[in-house]
Amino acid sequence: MCGIVGYVGAKPAEAVVIEGLRRLEYRGYDSAGIALVDGGAIVSDKRAGKLANLEKAIADSPLPQVTTGIGHTRWATHGPPTDRNAHPHLGRARRVALVHNGIIENFAELRGRLESEGVEMASDTDTEVAAHLLEEQLETGVDLTVAMQNVCRGLEGAFTLVAVDSQDPDRVVAARRNSPLVVGIGEGENFLGSDVAAFIEHTREAMELDQDQVVTITREGVSVSGFDGTPAEGRRYHVDWDLSAAEKDGHDWFMRKEIFEQPRALADSLLGRRGTDGLLQLDEMRLSDQDLRDIDKIIIIAAGTSFYAGMVAKYAIEHWCRIPVEVELASEFRYRDPILTASTLVVAISQSGETADTLQAIRHARVQRSKVLAICNTNGSTIPRESDGVIYTHAGPEIGVASTKGFLTQLVACYLLALYLAQVKGTRFGDEISQVMDQLEEMPGHVETVLAKAEEVYALARDHVDNRSVLFLGRHAGYPVALEGALKLKEIAYLHAEGFAAGELKHGPIALVEEGLPILCVVPPRGRDQLHDKMISGIQEVRARGARTLCLAEEGDTTITPYADVLITLPQVPVLLQPIVAVVPLQLFACELATQLGHDVDQPRNLAKSVTVE
């Protein structure tokens, strides 16, 4: 989710690029940089921290007033947020400057080959590899466009690459595979950006690219080709949004935009997790296989939405690994004198990596000699730094306070941890692990299917604007989904909402049921431990007392039809993976209901994105 800007024209490139980066600050970042082409040389500056740090450096050491340049704001993935890891990255001869959004999956193999040939790496990033490969291609005599085509054919993963060549000062070349890139078309000038906010002050004429395409911009025009060199055409369109809407990709709220980004976020969170031998590889783990084999108990600590991801993780880890798992609110953990040993693994889940309760909890665990593994979205944040290992979720920045794609990618990280433990401990065969990984890799497409039904969910939300209370029911892995759905409604719609395990209805909550009360029911897939039949029994109980049952059930489940006042179908997925698809309609429901009620969806009252006090 890095910010990218490219420019060729008549204006001073520095001003255009810096202003474009400022327009992209909403995406979140931890460093910024710029590269300009000046008289056969690359002139570059880059700084960790906010854009203001880069601007101060440029003010102290001004850059030349030239008309071709690229810029970048980085959200760290490979290597911490430091000056040396900030983009742009240069080739060995400083002929090429390159910026990158995404993850190059096979970078380790490519980096090894380059280092064996004597190339000294100046950073920890996967990006620098692409810069060296581009320069290598240029030395054969091809131009930057052909060099980009050749390099991209050898890259695996999801990426946007944007590069300049010091020997070709009137051209910027970019490539796209499963990562955002849009072209801005002007008069005597052209632009590249992660989204249209990068250039909307200059032009509202834009071009969209397909996957696996290379685009070349000059002052005179724009040309598009496939990675194989075949000519192609982009799709031109007019941007009629204002800047605020442009930042949100045309959506009214960042939260809604982030809900629709979830297929991409899920795909990013799965990138690079399987090696060429088919085995799972978690590069940031840092705990040895023997450390993990010695684990005889896991305690998951988290808060809010992350806590519900941990509840799902308990189901997955215990089922696949046969290790007992406790899930604990981080704020309560160290105050109950928990039993911890050297063979206890404490898993801390935090989107920001700065959650105060969770940070204090892991410090307590480490004093007790337990191993600590972080699941986090923010590279270089405190919790990963103070843990023995980390699984980064790669969700990209999340601006809306109520977490959406952060939650889904935490689920993926939890599943990956469970499968990795099963692999190390030998509690599942390799083909069983591969089968689940195959199912996980189908999830982005399944979420796309759910999002295609958004209007159904919006209509449902509009039908319930006058309700002041909503209940959520689930069983097994659907129970944390019910809790998360209720939390979303509390956070942004300010309504009374409660999530329950459906089997608990008769033990008290059924007293809340009255005529017309909406109850959202997460129906388990059929065929597992009578869960489905038990859930239907619970739905019958509340419907008999006048509740309005709004049911989420897998496609083809006709047995639920007689008991559902409203039925929203979900793709057919295994029980343990259903939370990924089942929570999406609940996110949409909360977002639309809050919108209809006139609330600020992105900045709900009394809440902060990162809770940094206990």
Coordinates of N, CA, C and O in Angstrom, one line a residue, residues 14 18 45 47 51-63:
E14 N 10.5 17.9 -8.9 CA 10.5 17.8 -7.4 C 9.2 18.2 -6.8 O 8.6 17.5 -5.9
I18 N 6.7 15.7 -4.8 CA 6.5 15.9 -3.3 C 5.1 16.2 -3.0 O 4.5 15.6 -2.1
D45 N 17.2 11.4 -2.7 CA 17.3 11.6 -1.3 C 16.1 10.8 -0.7 O 15.1 10.7 -1.3
R47 N 14.4 9.4 3.4 CA 14.5 9.5 4.8 C 13.4 8.7 5.5 O 12.3 8.6 5.1
L51 N 7.1 12.5 5.7 CA 7.5 13.3 4.5 C 8.2 14.6 4.9 O 9.1 15.0 4.2
A52 N 7.9 15.2 6.1 CA 8.5 16.4 6.5 C 10.0 16.2 6.7 O 10.8 17.1 6.5
N53 N 10.4 15.0 7.1 CA 11.9 14.7 7.2 C 12.6 14.8 5.9 O 13.7 15.4 5.8
L54 N 11.9 14.3 4.8 CA 12.5 14.4 3.5 C 12.5 15.8 3.0 O 13.5 16.3 2.4
E55 N 11.4 16.5 3.2 CA 11.4 17.9 2.8 C 12.4 18.8 3.5 O 13.0 19.7 2.8
K56 N 12.7 18.5 4.8 CA 13.7 19.3 5.4 C 15.1 19.0 4.9 O 15.9 19.9 4.6
A57 N 15.4 17.7 4.5 CA 16.6 17.3 4.0 C 16.8 18.0 2.6 O 17.9 18.5 2.3
I58 N 15.8 18.1 1.8 CA 15.8 18.7 0.5 C 16.1 20.2 0.7 O 16.8 20.8 -0.1
A59 N 15.4 20.8 1.7 CA 15.6 22.2 1.9 C 17.1 22.5 2.3 O 17.6 23.6 1.8
D60 N 17.7 21.6 3.0 CA 19.1 21.8 3.4 C 20.0 21.6 2.3 O 21.1 22.2 2.2
S61 N 19.7 20.6 1.4 CA 20.5 20.3 0.3 C 19.6 20.2 -1.0 O 19.1 19.1 -1.3
P62 N 19.4 21.4 -1.6 CA 18.4 21.4 -2.7 C 18.7 20.5 -3.9 O 19.9 20.3 -4.2
L63 N 17.7 20.0 -4.5 CA 17.8 19.1 -5.6 C 17.7 20.0 -6.9 O 17.2 21.1 -6.9

